[in-house]
Amino acid sequence: MVQIGTDLLSVAGVDEDTRQVVVEARDVRKSFGSFEVLKGISLDVRHGEVVLVIGPSGSGKTTFLRCINHLEKINGGTIRVNGKLIGYREKNGKLVADKEKEIARQRANIGFVFQRFNLFPHKTALENVMEAPIQVRGLKEDEARAIARSLLARVGLEHKIDSYPAQLSGGQQQRVAIARALAMRPTVMLFDEPTSALDPEMIGEVLAVMKELAHEGMTMVVVSHEMGFGREAADRVVMLDDGVIVEQGPPTELFANPQHERTRAFLSKIL
Amino acid sequence: MLGGLIVIAVVLEACAGQRRATAYQYNWSIFFDSLFGPDPRIINGVILTVSIAIASQVLGIVLGVLGALGRLSRVRPLRWVANTYVWIFRGTPLLVQIMIIYFGLLNTNIFRWDDVSINGFLIPGKVLAGITALALNEGAYMSEIVRAGIMAIDTGQMEAARSLGMTYIQGMRRIVLPQAARVIVPPLGNEFNNMLKTTSLLVVISVQELFVTFQILNGNGPTSFHPFELFLACACWFLLLTTIWGFIQGFIERRLEKGTPGATDRGPSWTTRFFGMRAPAVNR
């Protein structure tokens, strides 16, 4: 097993990573019917860490990501975000399903970026970003507008704030979607194949925004086949296959010298 | 349009004249007066028809949204209640529903529809019973329309709303239903068009709306026994109402089209709307 949690601290010779754990998955299991997609996944993501999750299609990457903010209900194990269980409460040593309000409150702190953007088509770019801060955080309209404006400027779309999603290119839509998630000031951002639905010439603009986020210290879990992003921005790459973590490690090591046969086979196809 | 009707009238007269010994005495001034210088009763009838139709439709939409949410709910009792409601009100004739809701409840002393005064405006009990019956019936049909509208929206929309911390209700109200509305409006237009005409079924509880007014005019007074001219005029009144509604519907559809690809400021032209003629689709 390759060492976990390589970052500046371990380079400096400190073995123990003292940064707060933001996402803590323990033996997570998930089945669709009789088909077990996740067969016990344990993973810690620490504050400021950028984790790239790779693996062949059907390996459970997307499912795992969706479990983190409880878009999928898990069948076993636990997931904690910021120390709090997701979707469940502990009651007399047993896990009880949480109330919808409580789940919603936790989701508000977890940004999620979808493969197919899922922007609200009846709202402009600005309104898409303003919606949740107003509805969920209870911000005043002008406060939300100011935040939305600055976030859209940050993703390079200040000239498109009044456009509807249908009037934007795929890359622009995905950047609006990132701004929309950031508007909630999440403690962790989850990206579900954010560039897979994009034309090749638009992938770069989305990755640039994500790299910038990573350099600013955002905690990120990214499911993607963009190995270039992994090399440049990820602290750790996690290889998933058949519902289990096959191996993980810093991108330079894992890409150059994969330990596991399945990782080698996968990387040889994709690199 | 009027010219066309008169041509039809002349043809029909020619046919009738061959078979009947005593020819029908046309009095076209009754027709024209009913349209251009109408009896106040006709105007009242028009107002009542429109008011009943709007009230019933609005209540029907509310019931329809509730019914649709009930049918799509994960809570079994809610689903059961909504399904039963739709099953009963779609499965029985409206005429029978009207009779039960007014006379059925009245004669058994279960419920009596009293006149209600709102801001000094007296609403007869019969009208309330009629609105209730029409709304309940309409709600059942609207449930299906709204349900189809909600199901037409990509599930990713609700997921996106939830991922941002919205609850199911917030997601429905702010994200899904506004988009479903766009899908719902064309069939809703049909429903209201129908509703304007269906109000005439309230004849069975003698609510004096447009159709009943003309029936009364046909029965008594100087205009009695001129059913042809009177009911032609009655038809013209209904046609006028549904035509006006057609324009309003077009306006609403254009408003809701914002954000869709190929949205224009103009929307379908009147030739498209009424005769189904379309310019060839460009870039749609």
Coordinates of C-alpha atoms in Angstrom, one line a residue:
Chain A
M1 CA 0.0 0.0 0.0
V2 CA 1.3 3.4 -0.9
Q3 CA 1.4 6.0 1.8
I4 CA -1.6 8.1 2.3
G5 CA -1.8 11.9 2.7
T6 CA 1.3 13.1 0.9
D7 CA 1.6 16.9 1.1
L8 CA 3.8 19.6 2.3
L9 CA 3.8 18.3 5.8
S10 CA 5.1 14.9 5.0
V11 CA 7.7 16.4 2.7
A12 CA 8.9 18.4 5.6
G13 CA 9.4 15.3 7.5
V14 CA 6.2 15.4 9.6
D15 CA 4.6 12.0 9.5
E16 CA 1.2 12.8 11.0
D17 CA -1.1 15.0 9.0
T18 CA -2.7 17.3 11.5
R19 CA -5.1 19.0 9.1
Q20 CA -8.8 18.5 9.9
V21 CA -10.5 15.7 8.1
V22 CA -13.3 17.1 6.0
V23 CA -14.7 13.9 4.4
E24 CA -14.3 10.7 6.3
A25 CA -15.7 7.6 4.6
R26 CA -15.6 4.3 6.5
D27 CA -16.4 1.0 4.8
V28 CA -19.1 2.5 2.6
R29 CA -21.3 0.0 0.8
K30 CA -23.9 0.7 -1.8
S31 CA -26.0 -1.6 -3.9
F32 CA -28.5 -1.1 -6.6
G33 CA -30.8 -4.0 -6.3
S34 CA -28.7 -7.1 -6.0
F35 CA -25.7 -5.4 -7.7
E36 CA -23.1 -4.2 -5.2
V37 CA -21.5 -1.1 -6.6
L38 CA -19.4 0.0 -3.6
K39 CA -17.9 -2.8 -1.6
G40 CA -16.5 -1.1 1.4
I41 CA -14.7 2.2 0.6
S42 CA -12.7 4.0 3.3
L43 CA -11.2 7.4 2.4
D44 CA -10.2 10.5 4.3
V45 CA -10.0 13.8 2.6
R46 CA -8.3 16.5 4.7
H47 CA -8.8 20.3 4.6
G48 CA -7.3 21.8 1.5
E49 CA -6.6 18.5 -0.1
V50 CA -7.4 17.8 -3.8
V51 CA -8.2 14.2 -4.5
L52 CA -8.6 12.9 -8.0
V53 CA -10.7 9.7 -8.2
I54 CA -10.0 7.6 -11.3
G55 CA -11.1 4.2 -12.5
P56 CA -12.9 2.4 -15.3
S57 CA -16.5 3.1 -16.0
G58 CA -18.8 1.2 -13.7
S59 CA -16.1 1.1 -11.0
G60 CA -18.4 3.2 -8.6
K61 CA -16.6 6.6 -8.8
T62 CA -19.7 8.6 -9.5
T63 CA -21.8 6.6 -7.0
F64 CA -19.2 7.2 -4.3
L65 CA -19.2 10.9 -4.9
R66 CA -23.0 11.0 -4.9
C67 CA -23.0 9.1 -1.6
I68 CA -20.9 11.9 0.0
N69 CA -23.7 14.4 -0.2
H70 CA -26.4 11.8 0.2
L71 CA -27.8 12.0 -3.3
E72 CA -27.5 8.2 -3.0
K73 CA -28.4 6.4 0.2
I74 CA -25.6 4.1 1.4
N75 CA -26.4 0.6 2.5
G76 CA -23.5 0.2 4.9
G77 CA -20.7 2.0 6.6
T78 CA -20.6 5.7 7.5
I79 CA -19.7 9.0 5.8
R80 CA -18.9 12.0 7.9
V81 CA -18.4 15.5 6.5
N82 CA -16.9 18.1 8.8
G83 CA -17.2 15.5 11.6
K84 CA -21.0 15.0 11.2
L85 CA -22.6 11.9 9.8
I86 CA -24.3 12.3 6.5
G87 CA -27.9 11.2 6.2
Y88 CA -28.0 9.6 9.6
R89 CA -27.9 10.3 13.3
E90 CA -26.5 8.1 16.0
K91 CA -29.2 7.1 18.5
N92 CA -28.4 4.6 21.3
G93 CA -25.5 3.3 19.2
K94 CA -27.8 2.8 16.2
L95 CA -28.0 4.8 13.0
V96 CA -31.3 6.5 12.3
A97 CA -32.2 8.2 9.1
D98 CA -31.9 12.0 9.4
K99 CA -34.8 14.4 8.7
E100 CA -34.8 16.0 5.3
K101 CA -34.2 19.5 6.8
E102 CA -31.0 18.2 8.5
I103 CA -29.7 16.6 5.3
A104 CA -30.4 19.8 3.4
R105 CA -28.5 21.8 5.9
Q106 CA -25.5 19.6 5.5
R107 CA -25.7 19.5 1.7
A108 CA -25.6 23.3 1.7
N109 CA -22.0 23.0 2.9
I110 CA -21.0 20.5 0.2
G111 CA -20.7 21.9 -3.3
F112 CA -21.6 19.5 -6.1
V113 CA -20.8 20.0 -9.8
F114 CA -22.6 17.7 -12.2
Q115 CA -21.4 16.1 -15.4
R116 CA -24.4 17.6 -17.2
F117 CA -24.2 21.0 -15.4
N118 CA -27.9 20.9 -14.4
L119 CA -28.3 24.6 -14.5
F120 CA -31.8 25.9 -14.0
P121 CA -32.8 26.7 -17.6
H122 CA -35.5 29.2 -16.6
K123 CA -33.1 31.4 -14.7
T124 CA -30.2 33.6 -16.0
A125 CA -26.6 32.8 -15.0
L126 CA -26.9 35.4 -12.3
E127 CA -30.2 34.1 -11.0
N128 CA -28.8 30.5 -11.0
V129 CA -26.0 31.6 -8.7
M130 CA -28.3 33.8 -6.5
E131 CA -31.0 31.2 -6.0
A132 CA -29.6 29.0 -3.2
P133 CA -28.0 31.8 -1.1
I134 CA -31.4 33.5 -1.0
Q135 CA -33.6 30.4 -0.5
V136 CA -31.3 28.4 1.7
R137 CA -29.0 30.9 3.5
G138 CA -31.7 33.6 3.7
L139 CA -29.5 36.3 2.1
K140 CA -31.0 39.6 1.0
E141 CA -31.3 39.9 -2.8
D142 CA -28.7 42.6 -3.2
E143 CA -26.2 40.7 -1.0
A144 CA -26.8 37.6 -3.1
R145 CA -26.5 39.6 -6.3
A146 CA -23.1 41.0 -5.2
I147 CA -21.8 37.6 -4.3
A148 CA -23.1 36.1 -7.6
R149 CA -21.5 38.9 -9.6
S150 CA -18.1 38.5 -8.1
L151 CA -18.2 34.7 -8.4
L152 CA -19.2 34.9 -12.1
A153 CA -16.4 37.4 -12.6
R154 CA -14.0 34.9 -10.9
V155 CA -15.0 32.2 -13.5
G156 CA -14.6 34.7 -16.3
L157 CA -18.2 35.2 -17.1
E158 CA -19.0 38.8 -16.0
H159 CA -20.2 39.6 -19.5
K160 CA -22.7 36.7 -19.5
I161 CA -24.5 37.3 -16.2
D162 CA -27.9 38.0 -17.9
S163 CA -27.7 35.0 -20.4
Y164 CA -29.9 32.0 -20.0
P165 CA -28.1 28.6 -19.9
A166 CA -29.4 27.8 -23.4
Q167 CA -27.5 30.8 -24.7
L168 CA -24.2 29.6 -23.2
S169 CA -21.7 27.1 -24.4
G170 CA -21.1 23.9 -22.5
G171 CA -17.9 25.2 -20.9
Q172 CA -19.6 28.5 -19.9
Q173 CA -22.5 26.5 -18.4
Q174 CA -20.1 24.4 -16.4
R175 CA -18.3 27.5 -15.1
V176 CA -21.7 29.0 -14.0
A177 CA -22.4 25.7 -12.3
I178 CA -19.1 25.9 -10.4
A179 CA -20.0 29.5 -9.4
R180 CA -23.4 28.4 -8.3
A181 CA -21.9 25.8 -6.0
L182 CA -19.3 28.2 -4.6
A183 CA -22.0 30.7 -3.7
M184 CA -22.9 28.6 -0.8
R185 CA -19.3 28.8 0.6
P186 CA -19.0 25.0 0.8
T187 CA -16.3 23.4 2.9
V188 CA -15.7 20.8 0.2
M189 CA -16.4 20.7 -3.6
L190 CA -17.3 17.5 -5.3
F191 CA -16.9 17.3 -9.1
D192 CA -18.6 14.5 -11.0
E193 CA -16.8 14.2 -14.4
P194 CA -17.1 17.9 -14.9
T195 CA -15.6 17.9 -18.4
S196 CA -16.9 14.7 -19.8
A197 CA -19.9 16.3 -21.5
L198 CA -17.8 19.1 -23.0
D199 CA -16.3 19.6 -26.5
P200 CA -12.5 19.3 -26.3
E201 CA -11.9 23.0 -26.9
M202 CA -14.0 23.8 -23.8
I203 CA -12.4 21.4 -21.4
G204 CA -9.4 23.8 -20.8
E205 CA -11.5 26.7 -19.5
V206 CA -13.3 24.6 -17.0
L207 CA -10.1 22.9 -15.8
A208 CA -8.4 26.3 -15.5
V209 CA -11.1 27.4 -13.0
M210 CA -10.8 24.1 -11.1
K211 CA -7.0 24.5 -10.9
E212 CA -7.3 28.0 -9.6
L213 CA -9.7 26.7 -6.9
A214 CA -7.3 24.0 -6.0
H215 CA -4.4 26.5 -5.6
E216 CA -6.6 28.7 -3.5
G217 CA -6.8 25.8 -1.0
M218 CA -10.3 24.5 -1.7
T219 CA -10.9 21.0 -0.5
M220 CA -11.9 19.0 -3.6
V221 CA -12.9 15.5 -4.6
V222 CA -12.8 15.2 -8.4
V223 CA -14.0 12.2 -10.4
S224 CA -12.4 12.7 -13.8
H225 CA -10.3 11.2 -16.5
E226 CA -8.2 14.4 -16.8
M227 CA -4.8 13.1 -15.8
G228 CA -3.3 16.5 -16.7
F229 CA -5.4 18.0 -14.0
G230 CA -4.3 15.3 -11.6
R231 CA -0.6 16.0 -12.3
E232 CA -0.9 19.7 -11.9
A233 CA -3.4 20.2 -9.1
A234 CA -4.1 16.9 -7.2
D235 CA -2.4 16.0 -4.0
R236 CA -3.6 12.4 -4.3
V237 CA -5.0 10.1 -6.9
V238 CA -7.3 7.3 -5.8
M239 CA -7.8 4.4 -8.1
L240 CA -11.2 2.7 -7.9
D241 CA -12.1 -0.6 -9.5
D242 CA -15.0 -2.9 -9.0
G243 CA -16.2 -1.0 -6.0
V244 CA -13.0 -1.0 -4.0
I245 CA -10.0 1.3 -3.7
V246 CA -7.2 -0.5 -5.6
E247 CA -4.4 1.9 -4.7
Q248 CA -3.8 5.5 -4.0
G249 CA -0.9 7.9 -3.8
P250 CA 0.5 11.2 -5.1
P251 CA -0.1 11.7 -8.8
T252 CA 3.6 11.6 -9.8
E253 CA 4.2 8.3 -8.1
L254 CA 0.9 6.7 -9.1
F255 CA 1.1 7.7 -12.7
A256 CA 4.8 6.9 -13.1
N257 CA 4.9 3.7 -11.1
P258 CA 1.5 2.1 -10.5
Q259 CA 1.8 -0.8 -8.1
H260 CA -1.3 -2.7 -8.9
E261 CA -2.0 -4.6 -12.1
R262 CA -5.4 -3.1 -12.6
T263 CA -4.1 0.4 -12.2
R264 CA -1.4 -0.3 -14.8
A265 CA -4.0 -1.7 -17.2
F266 CA -6.3 1.3 -16.7
L267 CA -3.6 3.9 -17.1
S268 CA -2.2 2.3 -20.2
K269 CA -5.5 2.7 -21.8
I270 CA -6.1 6.3 -20.8
L271 CA -2.6 8.0 -20.9
Chain B
M1 CA -67.0 34.8 -40.2
L2 CA -70.5 36.2 -39.9
G3 CA -70.8 36.0 -43.7
G4 CA -70.0 32.4 -43.5
L5 CA -72.6 31.7 -40.9
I6 CA -75.2 33.5 -43.0
V7 CA -74.3 31.4 -46.0
I8 CA -74.8 28.3 -43.9
A9 CA -78.1 29.7 -42.7
V10 CA -79.3 30.3 -46.2
V11 CA -78.4 26.7 -47.3
L12 CA -80.1 25.2 -44.3
E13 CA -83.2 27.3 -45.0
A14 CA -83.3 26.0 -48.5
C15 CA -83.1 22.4 -47.2
A16 CA -85.7 23.0 -44.6
G17 CA -88.1 24.8 -46.9
Q18 CA -88.4 21.7 -49.1
R19 CA -89.7 19.5 -46.2
R20 CA -91.9 21.8 -44.2
A21 CA -95.2 23.2 -45.1
T22 CA -95.1 26.2 -42.7
A23 CA -91.7 27.9 -43.2
Y24 CA -89.7 29.0 -40.2
Q25 CA -90.0 32.8 -39.8
Y26 CA -86.5 34.1 -39.5
N27 CA -85.9 37.2 -37.5
W28 CA -82.3 38.1 -38.0
S29 CA -82.6 41.3 -35.9
I30 CA -82.8 38.9 -32.9
F31 CA -79.4 37.5 -33.9
F32 CA -77.8 40.9 -34.5
D33 CA -79.3 42.5 -31.4
S34 CA -78.1 39.6 -29.3
L35 CA -74.6 40.3 -30.5
F36 CA -74.3 44.1 -31.0
G37 CA -77.0 45.5 -28.7
P38 CA -77.4 42.7 -26.2
D39 CA -80.1 42.4 -23.5
P40 CA -78.5 43.2 -20.1
R41 CA -79.3 39.6 -19.2
I42 CA -76.9 38.4 -21.9
I43 CA -74.1 40.6 -20.6
N44 CA -74.8 39.2 -17.1
G45 CA -74.6 35.7 -18.6
V46 CA -71.3 36.5 -20.2
I47 CA -69.9 37.8 -16.9
L48 CA -71.2 34.9 -15.0
T49 CA -69.8 32.3 -17.4
V50 CA -66.4 34.0 -17.4
S51 CA -66.3 34.3 -13.6
I52 CA -67.4 30.7 -13.0
A53 CA -64.9 29.5 -15.6
I54 CA -62.0 31.5 -14.1
A55 CA -62.8 30.5 -10.5
S56 CA -63.2 26.9 -11.3
Q57 CA -60.1 26.8 -13.4
V58 CA -58.0 28.5 -10.7
L59 CA -59.3 26.1 -8.0
G60 CA -58.8 23.2 -10.5
I61 CA -55.2 24.1 -11.0
V62 CA -54.6 24.3 -7.2
L63 CA -56.3 20.9 -6.8
G64 CA -54.3 19.6 -9.8
V65 CA -50.9 20.6 -8.4
L66 CA -51.9 19.0 -5.0
G67 CA -53.2 15.9 -6.8
A68 CA -50.0 15.6 -8.9
L69 CA -47.7 16.0 -5.9
G70 CA -49.9 13.5 -4.0
R71 CA -49.6 11.0 -6.9
L72 CA -45.9 11.4 -7.1
S73 CA -45.4 11.4 -3.3
R74 CA -43.4 8.7 -1.6
V75 CA -45.9 8.8 1.3
R76 CA -48.3 6.0 0.6
P77 CA -51.5 7.5 2.2
L78 CA -51.0 10.7 0.2
R79 CA -50.7 8.7 -3.0
W80 CA -53.7 6.7 -2.1
V81 CA -55.9 9.7 -1.4
A82 CA -54.7 11.5 -4.6
N83 CA -55.2 8.4 -6.8
T84 CA -58.7 7.8 -5.4
Y85 CA -59.7 11.4 -6.0
V86 CA -58.5 11.3 -9.7
W87 CA -60.1 7.9 -10.2
I88 CA -63.5 9.0 -9.0
F89 CA -63.7 12.4 -10.6
R90 CA -62.3 11.3 -13.9
G91 CA -64.4 8.2 -14.0
T92 CA -67.9 9.7 -13.5
P93 CA -69.8 12.1 -15.7
L94 CA -69.5 15.8 -14.7
L95 CA -73.3 16.2 -15.1
V96 CA -73.8 13.5 -12.4
Q97 CA -71.2 15.2 -10.1
I98 CA -73.1 18.5 -10.4
M99 CA -76.4 16.8 -9.5
I100 CA -74.9 15.1 -6.5
I101 CA -73.0 18.1 -5.2
Y102 CA -76.0 20.4 -5.5
F103 CA -79.3 18.4 -5.2
G104 CA -77.8 15.3 -3.7
L105 CA -76.4 17.2 -0.7
L106 CA -79.3 19.6 -0.5
N107 CA -82.1 17.1 -0.4
T108 CA -80.4 14.9 2.2
N109 CA -79.7 17.9 4.4
I110 CA -76.0 16.9 4.3
F111 CA -75.0 20.3 3.0
R112 CA -76.8 23.3 1.9
W113 CA -75.2 25.8 -0.5
D114 CA -76.1 29.2 1.0
D115 CA -75.6 32.5 -0.8
V116 CA -72.4 34.1 0.2
S117 CA -71.8 37.8 0.3
I118 CA -68.2 39.0 -0.4
N119 CA -67.8 42.8 -0.1
G120 CA -71.5 43.3 -0.7
F121 CA -71.3 41.1 -3.8
L122 CA -73.9 38.4 -3.5
I123 CA -72.8 35.0 -4.8
P124 CA -75.8 32.6 -5.1
G125 CA -75.4 29.2 -3.5
K126 CA -76.0 27.5 -6.8
V127 CA -73.1 29.2 -8.4
L128 CA -70.9 28.1 -5.5
A129 CA -72.1 24.5 -5.9
G130 CA -71.4 24.8 -9.7
I131 CA -67.9 26.2 -9.2
T132 CA -67.2 23.4 -6.6
A133 CA -68.3 20.7 -9.0
L134 CA -66.4 22.1 -12.0
A135 CA -63.3 22.7 -9.9
L136 CA -63.3 19.2 -8.4
N137 CA -63.7 17.7 -11.9
E138 CA -61.1 19.9 -13.4
G139 CA -58.7 19.2 -10.6
A140 CA -58.7 15.5 -11.5
Y141 CA -57.8 16.2 -15.1
M142 CA -55.3 18.9 -14.1
S143 CA -53.6 16.3 -11.7
E144 CA -52.7 14.2 -14.7
I145 CA -51.6 17.3 -16.7
V146 CA -49.4 18.6 -13.9
R147 CA -48.0 15.2 -13.2
A148 CA -47.0 14.8 -16.8
G149 CA -45.4 18.3 -16.6
I150 CA -43.4 17.5 -13.5
M151 CA -42.3 14.1 -15.0
A152 CA -41.1 15.9 -18.1
I153 CA -38.5 17.8 -16.1
D154 CA -35.1 16.2 -15.9
T155 CA -34.4 14.6 -12.5
G156 CA -31.1 16.4 -12.5
Q157 CA -33.0 19.7 -11.8
M158 CA -34.2 18.4 -8.4
E159 CA -30.8 16.9 -7.7
A160 CA -29.1 20.2 -8.4
A161 CA -31.6 22.0 -6.1
R162 CA -31.0 19.5 -3.4
S163 CA -27.2 19.6 -3.8
L164 CA -27.5 23.3 -3.0
G165 CA -29.3 22.6 0.2
M166 CA -32.9 23.1 -0.9
T167 CA -35.6 20.9 0.5
Y168 CA -37.9 18.9 -1.7
I169 CA -40.6 21.6 -1.3
Q170 CA -38.2 24.4 -2.1
G171 CA -36.9 22.5 -5.1
M172 CA -40.5 21.9 -6.3
R173 CA -41.7 25.4 -5.8
R174 CA -38.6 27.3 -7.1
I175 CA -37.1 24.9 -9.7
V176 CA -39.3 22.1 -10.9
L177 CA -42.8 23.6 -11.0
P178 CA -41.9 26.8 -12.8
Q179 CA -40.3 24.6 -15.5
A180 CA -43.3 22.2 -15.5
A181 CA -45.5 25.3 -16.0
R182 CA -44.0 25.8 -19.4
V183 CA -45.0 22.2 -20.3
I184 CA -48.4 22.5 -18.8
V185 CA -49.6 25.8 -20.4
P186 CA -50.6 24.4 -23.8
P187 CA -52.8 21.6 -22.4
L188 CA -54.0 24.1 -19.7
G189 CA -55.1 26.4 -22.5
N190 CA -57.2 23.5 -23.8
E191 CA -58.6 22.9 -20.4
F192 CA -59.7 26.5 -19.9
N193 CA -61.1 26.7 -23.4
N194 CA -63.2 23.6 -22.5
M195 CA -64.1 25.1 -19.1
L196 CA -65.6 28.2 -20.7
K197 CA -68.0 26.0 -22.7
T198 CA -68.6 23.4 -20.0
T199 CA -70.1 26.0 -17.7
S200 CA -73.2 25.5 -19.8
L201 CA -73.7 22.2 -18.1
L202 CA -74.8 24.2 -15.0
V203 CA -78.1 24.4 -16.8
V204 CA -79.1 21.4 -14.7
I205 CA -79.0 23.5 -11.5
S206 CA -80.3 26.6 -13.3
V207 CA -77.3 28.8 -12.9
Q208 CA -78.0 31.7 -15.3
E209 CA -74.8 31.7 -17.3
L210 CA -74.6 32.4 -21.0
F211 CA -76.3 29.3 -22.3
V212 CA -79.1 29.3 -19.8
T213 CA -79.7 33.0 -20.6
F214 CA -80.3 32.2 -24.2
Q215 CA -82.5 29.3 -23.3
I216 CA -84.6 31.7 -21.2
L217 CA -84.7 34.2 -24.1
N218 CA -85.9 31.3 -26.4
G219 CA -88.6 30.4 -23.9
N220 CA -90.3 33.7 -23.2
G221 CA -90.8 37.2 -24.4
P222 CA -90.5 38.8 -27.8
T223 CA -87.6 36.5 -28.7
S224 CA -89.3 33.2 -27.9
F225 CA -89.2 30.4 -30.4
H226 CA -86.3 31.7 -32.4
P227 CA -83.8 29.0 -31.4
F228 CA -81.8 29.2 -34.7
E229 CA -81.0 32.9 -34.4
L230 CA -80.6 32.9 -30.7
F231 CA -78.4 29.9 -30.4
L232 CA -76.3 31.0 -33.3
A233 CA -75.8 34.2 -31.4
C234 CA -75.0 32.2 -28.3
A235 CA -72.4 30.2 -30.2
C236 CA -70.9 33.5 -31.4
W237 CA -70.6 34.7 -27.8
F238 CA -68.8 31.5 -26.8
L239 CA -66.6 31.7 -29.9
L240 CA -65.7 35.3 -28.9
L241 CA -64.7 34.2 -25.4
T242 CA -62.6 31.3 -26.5
T243 CA -60.9 33.4 -29.2
I244 CA -60.0 36.1 -26.7
W245 CA -58.6 33.3 -24.5
G246 CA -56.6 32.0 -27.5
F247 CA -54.8 35.4 -27.6
I248 CA -54.2 35.5 -23.9
Q249 CA -52.8 31.9 -24.0
G250 CA -50.4 32.9 -26.7
F251 CA -49.2 35.8 -24.6
I252 CA -48.7 33.6 -21.5
E253 CA -46.8 31.0 -23.6
R254 CA -44.4 33.7 -24.9
R255 CA -43.8 34.9 -21.4
L256 CA -42.9 31.4 -20.2
E257 CA -40.7 30.7 -23.2
K258 CA -37.8 32.7 -21.9
G259 CA -34.6 30.8 -21.7
T260 CA -35.6 28.1 -24.2
P261 CA -33.6 27.8 -27.4
G262 CA -35.2 29.5 -30.3
A263 CA -37.4 31.6 -28.1
T264 CA -38.7 34.7 -30.0
D265 CA -40.5 37.7 -28.9
R266 CA -43.4 37.0 -31.2
G267 CA -44.5 33.5 -30.6
P268 CA -46.9 31.7 -32.9
S269 CA -48.8 33.9 -35.3
W270 CA -52.6 34.0 -35.3
T271 CA -52.7 31.9 -38.5
T272 CA -50.7 29.2 -36.6
R273 CA -52.9 29.5 -33.6
F274 CA -56.2 29.2 -35.3
F275 CA -55.6 27.3 -38.5
G276 CA -52.5 25.3 -37.8
M277 CA -50.5 26.9 -40.6
R278 CA -46.8 27.1 -39.9
A279 CA -43.9 28.7 -41.5
P280 CA -41.2 26.1 -42.2
A281 CA -39.1 25.5 -39.0
V282 CA -35.8 27.3 -39.1
N283 CA -33.0 26.4 -36.7
R284 CA -35.3 25.0 -34.1

